[in-house]
Tab-separated table of C-alpha atoms in Angstrom:
chain	number	residue	atom	x	y	z
L	1315	MET	CA	23.012	-295.999	82.408
L	1316	PHE	CA	21.287	-292.760	82.127
L	1317	ASN	CA	19.723	-292.939	78.522
L	1318	LEU	CA	19.729	-289.511	76.890
L	1319	ASN	CA	17.761	-290.965	74.141
L	1320	LEU	CA	15.006	-292.069	76.085
L	1321	VAL	CA	14.614	-288.254	78.082
L	1322	SER	CA	14.867	-286.648	74.630
L	1323	SER	CA	11.953	-288.952	73.222
L	1324	ALA	CA	9.906	-287.876	76.500
L	1325	ILE	CA	10.627	-284.575	76.224
L	1326	ALA	CA	10.288	-283.771	72.289
L	1327	PRO	CA	6.054	-284.250	72.547
L	1328	MET	CA	6.090	-281.620	75.381
L	1329	ALA	CA	8.304	-279.266	73.556
L	1330	THR	CA	5.921	-279.702	70.586
L	1331	ILE	CA	2.654	-279.047	72.674
L	1332	ALA	CA	4.176	-275.750	74.111
L	1333	ARG	CA	5.114	-274.316	70.478
L	1334	LEU	CA	1.549	-275.232	69.692
L	1335	ASP	CA	0.201	-273.847	72.829
L	1336	THR	CA	1.818	-270.690	72.023
L	1337	SER	CA	1.144	-270.884	68.387
L	1338	LEU	CA	-2.502	-271.055	69.348
L	1339	THR	CA	-2.517	-268.042	71.968
L	1340	SER	CA	-0.975	-265.842	69.500
L	1341	GLY	CA	-3.335	-266.651	67.002
L	1342	THR	CA	-5.983	-265.931	69.471
L	1343	THR	CA	-4.516	-262.555	70.450
L	1344	ASN	CA	-4.436	-261.716	66.782
L	1345	SER	CA	-7.954	-262.515	66.269
L	1346	LEU	CA	-9.070	-260.377	68.864
L	1347	LYS	CA	-6.586	-257.447	67.838
L	1348	HIS	CA	-8.146	-257.307	64.255
L	1349	GLY	CA	-11.609	-257.418	65.708
L	1350	LEU	CA	-10.819	-254.434	68.214
L	1351	ILE	CA	-9.318	-252.671	65.044
L	1352	PHE	CA	-12.409	-253.346	63.259
L	1353	SER	CA	-14.941	-252.175	65.681
L	1354	ALA	CA	-12.899	-249.280	66.749
L	1355	SER	CA	-12.816	-247.779	63.181
L	1356	ALA	CA	-16.301	-248.369	63.023
L	1357	PHE	CA	-17.057	-246.469	66.210
L	1358	LEU	CA	-14.801	-243.587	65.193
L	1359	VAL	CA	-16.450	-243.011	61.923
L	1360	SER	CA	-19.914	-242.619	64.033
L	1361	ILE	CA	-18.318	-239.854	66.379
L	1362	PRO	CA	-17.947	-237.242	63.642
L	1363	VAL	CA	-21.876	-237.864	62.741
L	1364	PHE	CA	-23.099	-238.072	66.694
L	1365	VAL	CA	-20.932	-235.895	68.417
L	1366	GLN	CA	-18.834	-233.448	66.318
L	1367	ALA	CA	-21.991	-232.602	64.144
L	1368	PRO	CA	-23.888	-230.682	66.818
L	1369	LEU	CA	-20.726	-229.409	68.333
L	1370	VAL	CA	-19.251	-227.875	65.246
L	1371	ARG	CA	-22.761	-226.201	64.272
L	1372	LEU	CA	-22.712	-224.516	67.616
L	1373	TYR	CA	-19.097	-224.210	68.560
L	1374	PRO	CA	-17.015	-224.452	65.219
L	1375	THR	CA	-13.946	-222.866	66.795
L	1376	ILE	CA	-14.051	-225.250	69.565
L	1377	SER	CA	-14.359	-228.004	67.490
L	1378	LEU	CA	-11.457	-227.124	65.649
L	1379	LEU	CA	-9.202	-226.201	68.284
L	1380	SER	CA	-10.332	-229.837	69.997
L	1381	THR	CA	-8.276	-231.284	66.795
L	1382	ILE	CA	-5.177	-230.552	68.984
L	1383	PRO	CA	-5.632	-232.579	72.045
L	1384	TRP	CA	-6.791	-235.582	69.370
L	1385	PHE	CA	-3.281	-234.941	67.667
L	1386	VAL	CA	-1.387	-234.785	71.026
L	1387	LEU	CA	-2.930	-237.917	72.470
L	1388	SER	CA	-2.597	-239.886	69.303
L	1389	LEU	CA	1.375	-238.786	69.303
L	1390	ILE	CA	1.827	-239.922	73.090
L	1391	LEU	CA	0.318	-243.269	72.451
L	1392	ILE	CA	2.246	-243.851	68.985
L	1393	PHE	CA	5.712	-243.344	70.878
L	1394	ARG	CA	4.679	-246.238	73.697
L	1395	PRO	CA	5.107	-249.540	72.417
L	1396	LYS	CA	2.291	-251.048	73.891
L	1397	THR	CA	-0.480	-248.360	72.813
L	1398	GLN	CA	1.458	-247.558	69.374
L	1399	LEU	CA	-1.224	-249.331	67.326
L	1400	TRP	CA	-4.019	-247.207	68.773
L	1401	GLY	CA	-2.388	-244.163	68.727
L	1402	ASP	CA	-1.766	-244.830	65.157
L	1403	LEU	CA	-5.498	-245.345	64.473
L	1404	LEU	CA	-6.336	-242.016	66.617
L	1405	LEU	CA	-3.920	-240.203	64.131
L	1406	GLY	CA	-6.101	-240.874	61.004
L	1407	PHE	CA	-9.149	-240.211	62.921
L	1408	ALA	CA	-7.579	-236.670	64.496
L	1409	GLY	CA	-7.375	-236.150	60.395
L	1410	CYS	CA	-10.995	-236.793	59.787
L	1411	TRP	CA	-11.722	-234.474	62.888
L	1412	LEU	CA	-9.784	-231.428	61.285
L	1413	ALA	CA	-11.290	-231.893	57.846
L	1414	GLY	CA	-14.933	-232.271	59.419
L	1415	SER	CA	-14.319	-229.184	61.686
L	1416	ILE	CA	-13.023	-227.093	58.638
L	1417	TYR	CA	-15.978	-227.681	56.505
L	1418	TRP	CA	-18.818	-228.121	58.767
L	1419	GLY	CA	-17.818	-225.340	60.765
L	1420	TRP	CA	-17.619	-222.569	58.148
L	1421	PHE	CA	-18.245	-224.265	54.498
L	1422	ARG	CA	-21.390	-226.422	55.220
L	1423	TRP	CA	-23.555	-224.255	52.877
L	1424	GLU	CA	-21.378	-225.580	49.922
L	1425	PRO	CA	-21.883	-229.146	49.246
L	1426	ILE	CA	-19.013	-229.066	46.010
L	1427	LEU	CA	-16.456	-228.354	48.740
L	1428	HIS	CA	-17.302	-230.983	50.983
L	1429	LEU	CA	-14.893	-233.747	49.162
L	1430	PRO	CA	-11.877	-231.446	48.772
L	1431	ILE	CA	-11.891	-230.397	52.235
L	1432	GLU	CA	-12.180	-233.858	53.712
L	1433	ALA	CA	-9.497	-234.728	51.650
L	1434	ILE	CA	-6.920	-232.154	53.116
L	1435	GLY	CA	-5.081	-234.725	55.027
L	1436	LEU	CA	-4.943	-236.932	51.914
L	1437	PRO	CA	-1.016	-235.750	50.944
L	1438	PHE	CA	-0.110	-236.469	54.658
L	1439	ALA	CA	-1.734	-240.118	54.602
L	1440	ILE	CA	-0.344	-240.926	51.211
L	1441	TRP	CA	3.519	-239.745	52.367
L	1442	CYS	CA	3.113	-241.735	55.575
L	1443	LEU	CA	2.188	-244.939	53.621
L	1444	GLY	CA	5.049	-244.273	51.161
L	1445	LYS	CA	7.264	-244.421	54.375
L	1446	SER	CA	5.605	-247.549	55.558
L	1447	TRP	CA	4.566	-245.537	58.643
L	1448	GLY	CA	1.027	-244.812	60.145
L	1449	LYS	CA	-0.505	-247.501	57.930
L	1450	VAL	CA	-3.654	-248.232	60.621
L	1451	GLY	CA	-4.265	-244.581	60.462
L	1452	GLY	CA	-3.656	-244.030	56.922
L	1453	TYR	CA	-5.815	-247.040	55.638
L	1454	PHE	CA	-8.574	-245.575	58.296
L	1455	TYR	CA	-8.237	-242.113	56.916
L	1456	LEU	CA	-8.604	-243.351	53.236
L	1457	GLY	CA	-11.522	-245.741	54.146
L	1458	SER	CA	-13.337	-242.872	55.896
L	1459	LEU	CA	-12.614	-240.654	52.754
L	1460	LEU	CA	-13.786	-243.340	50.407
L	1461	GLY	CA	-16.953	-243.737	52.325
L	1462	THR	CA	-17.463	-240.098	52.004
L	1463	ALA	CA	-16.754	-239.912	48.488
L	1464	ILE	CA	-19.445	-242.523	47.769
L	1465	THR	CA	-22.055	-240.871	49.667
L	1466	ASP	CA	-21.402	-237.470	48.016
L	1467	LEU	CA	-21.421	-239.333	44.812
L	1468	TYR	CA	-25.112	-240.369	45.658
L	1469	PHE	CA	-25.969	-236.936	46.228
L	1470	TYR	CA	-24.738	-235.782	43.192
L	1471	LEU	CA	-26.277	-238.451	40.898
L	1472	THR	CA	-29.663	-238.217	42.716
L	1473	GLY	CA	-29.896	-234.387	42.538
L	1474	LEU	CA	-29.707	-233.732	46.173
L	1475	MET	CA	-27.460	-231.032	46.146
L	1476	PRO	CA	-29.721	-228.309	46.440
L	1477	TYR	CA	-31.548	-229.937	49.432
L	1478	TRP	CA	-27.991	-229.983	51.141
L	1479	ARG	CA	-27.970	-226.132	50.411
L	1480	GLN	CA	-31.346	-225.607	52.155
L	1481	VAL	CA	-31.098	-227.779	55.010
L	1482	MET	CA	-27.844	-225.796	55.640
L	1483	HIS	CA	-29.448	-222.415	55.611
L	1484	ALA	CA	-32.743	-223.459	57.432
L	1485	GLU	CA	-33.099	-223.286	61.024
L	1486	PRO	CA	-33.145	-226.894	62.877
L	1487	GLU	CA	-36.852	-226.804	63.252
L	1488	LEU	CA	-37.510	-226.155	59.578
L	1489	ALA	CA	-35.068	-228.657	58.507
L	1490	MET	CA	-37.280	-231.586	58.455
L	1491	PRO	CA	-39.691	-230.789	55.739
L	1492	ILE	CA	-36.812	-230.408	53.491
L	1493	PHE	CA	-35.237	-233.767	54.663
L	1494	GLN	CA	-38.695	-235.264	53.781
L	1495	SER	CA	-38.790	-233.417	50.320
L	1496	ALA	CA	-35.132	-235.264	49.769
L	1497	ILE	CA	-36.496	-238.824	50.744
L	1498	GLY	CA	-39.115	-238.093	48.100
L	1499	GLN	CA	-35.960	-237.425	45.656
L	1500	ILE	CA	-34.617	-240.772	46.913
L	1501	GLU	CA	-37.618	-243.148	46.701
L	1502	THR	CA	-37.784	-242.912	42.878
L	1503	PRO	CA	-36.333	-245.721	40.482
L	1504	TRP	CA	-33.089	-243.396	39.525
L	1505	GLY	CA	-32.795	-243.017	43.316
L	1506	ILE	CA	-33.034	-246.648	44.539
L	1507	GLY	CA	-31.068	-247.568	41.580
L	1508	CYS	CA	-28.275	-245.753	42.549
L	1509	ALA	CA	-28.490	-246.589	46.129
L	1510	LEU	CA	-28.163	-250.219	45.350
L	1511	VAL	CA	-25.483	-250.055	43.005
L	1512	LEU	CA	-23.389	-247.767	45.760
L	1513	ILE	CA	-23.988	-249.951	48.520
L	1514	ALA	CA	-22.724	-253.068	46.536
L	1515	VAL	CA	-19.695	-251.112	45.883
L	1516	LEU	CA	-19.114	-250.273	49.265
L	1517	LEU	CA	-19.746	-253.855	50.542
L	1518	THR	CA	-17.572	-255.272	47.967
L	1519	VAL	CA	-14.741	-253.044	49.038
L	1520	GLY	CA	-15.368	-253.387	52.623
L	1521	LEU	CA	-15.632	-257.015	52.606
L	1522	LEU	CA	-12.727	-257.662	50.193
L	1523	SER	CA	-10.333	-255.534	52.786
L	1524	LEU	CA	-11.462	-258.171	55.646
L	1525	ARG	CA	-9.734	-260.906	53.571
L	1526	GLY	CA	-6.198	-258.900	54.031
L	1527	THR	CA	-4.345	-260.331	56.931
L	1528	GLN	CA	-2.927	-257.025	57.906
L	1529	LEU	CA	-4.265	-255.010	60.734
L	1530	HIS	CA	-4.610	-251.798	58.442
L	1531	TRP	CA	-7.066	-253.584	56.327
L	1532	ARG	CA	-9.047	-254.223	59.068
L	1533	ALA	CA	-9.331	-250.259	59.793
L	1534	PHE	CA	-10.068	-249.613	56.419
L	1535	SER	CA	-12.807	-252.203	56.326
L	1536	GLY	CA	-14.319	-250.823	59.653
L	1537	ALA	CA	-14.374	-247.256	57.991
L	1538	VAL	CA	-16.029	-248.228	54.741
L	1539	LEU	CA	-18.397	-250.725	55.566
L	1540	SER	CA	-19.714	-248.406	58.812
L	1541	THR	CA	-20.480	-245.402	56.308
L	1542	LEU	CA	-23.163	-248.085	55.210
L	1543	LEU	CA	-24.559	-248.140	58.780
L	1544	VAL	CA	-24.287	-243.985	59.371
L	1545	ASP	CA	-25.965	-243.483	56.016
L	1546	GLY	CA	-28.701	-246.119	56.835
L	1547	LEU	CA	-29.518	-244.586	60.110
L	1548	PHE	CA	-29.525	-241.002	58.459
L	1549	TRP	CA	-32.192	-242.379	56.041
L	1550	LEU	CA	-34.242	-244.061	58.741
L	1551	ALA	CA	-34.309	-241.155	60.902
L	1552	ALA	CA	-35.619	-238.754	57.882
L	1553	SER	CA	-37.993	-241.331	56.669
L	1554	ALA	CA	-39.596	-241.667	60.337
L	1555	ALA	CA	-40.175	-238.056	60.582
């Protein structure tokens, strides 16, 4: 006689293993996705520094107009289910690129306007987050803006704004002595103390964000922590000159 109970007993462990395997695979995929979003966010923060900065100084209009392809590409990716996440992130990056093009193209001589222009996309980001749409891109933009605000705050606290203006008005070959004077301003007890405090703030915010389980927190953390890397590279380059 066919024993259904016996068959059920044999199948049950196999079904449990199958569910466990699916769960492990899903967990691995999620971990990979979290890591990719964090890495991509950190990479995208560095692009304006190493790519946009020289472009916008020589060809500000081209830099501004190149925002359009960024926005178009982000929307194309957003409306495709398989690439929606990356389109979302790219939309936040496009907002950063737009603000950077405007400021560094036409207003770079006035540091007091830096943060307000960089925050040009803030109302749209807040609106999107209020609608629970575009969270990855929105949080990336907010993380990038926070990093900018902390860096600008350091310039204010240490009296580096005059050097900023001098560098922006100087020819590239004459800028290095100004950088070296600014480094002398930084390498004081007050400059070092401010740097340590603000670095601690960025590290705390960035690392605490990593505790969030949602992808948008990875984008936020990647943008915040990469600010430390970019600022550190800038300081090393100026110091070594």
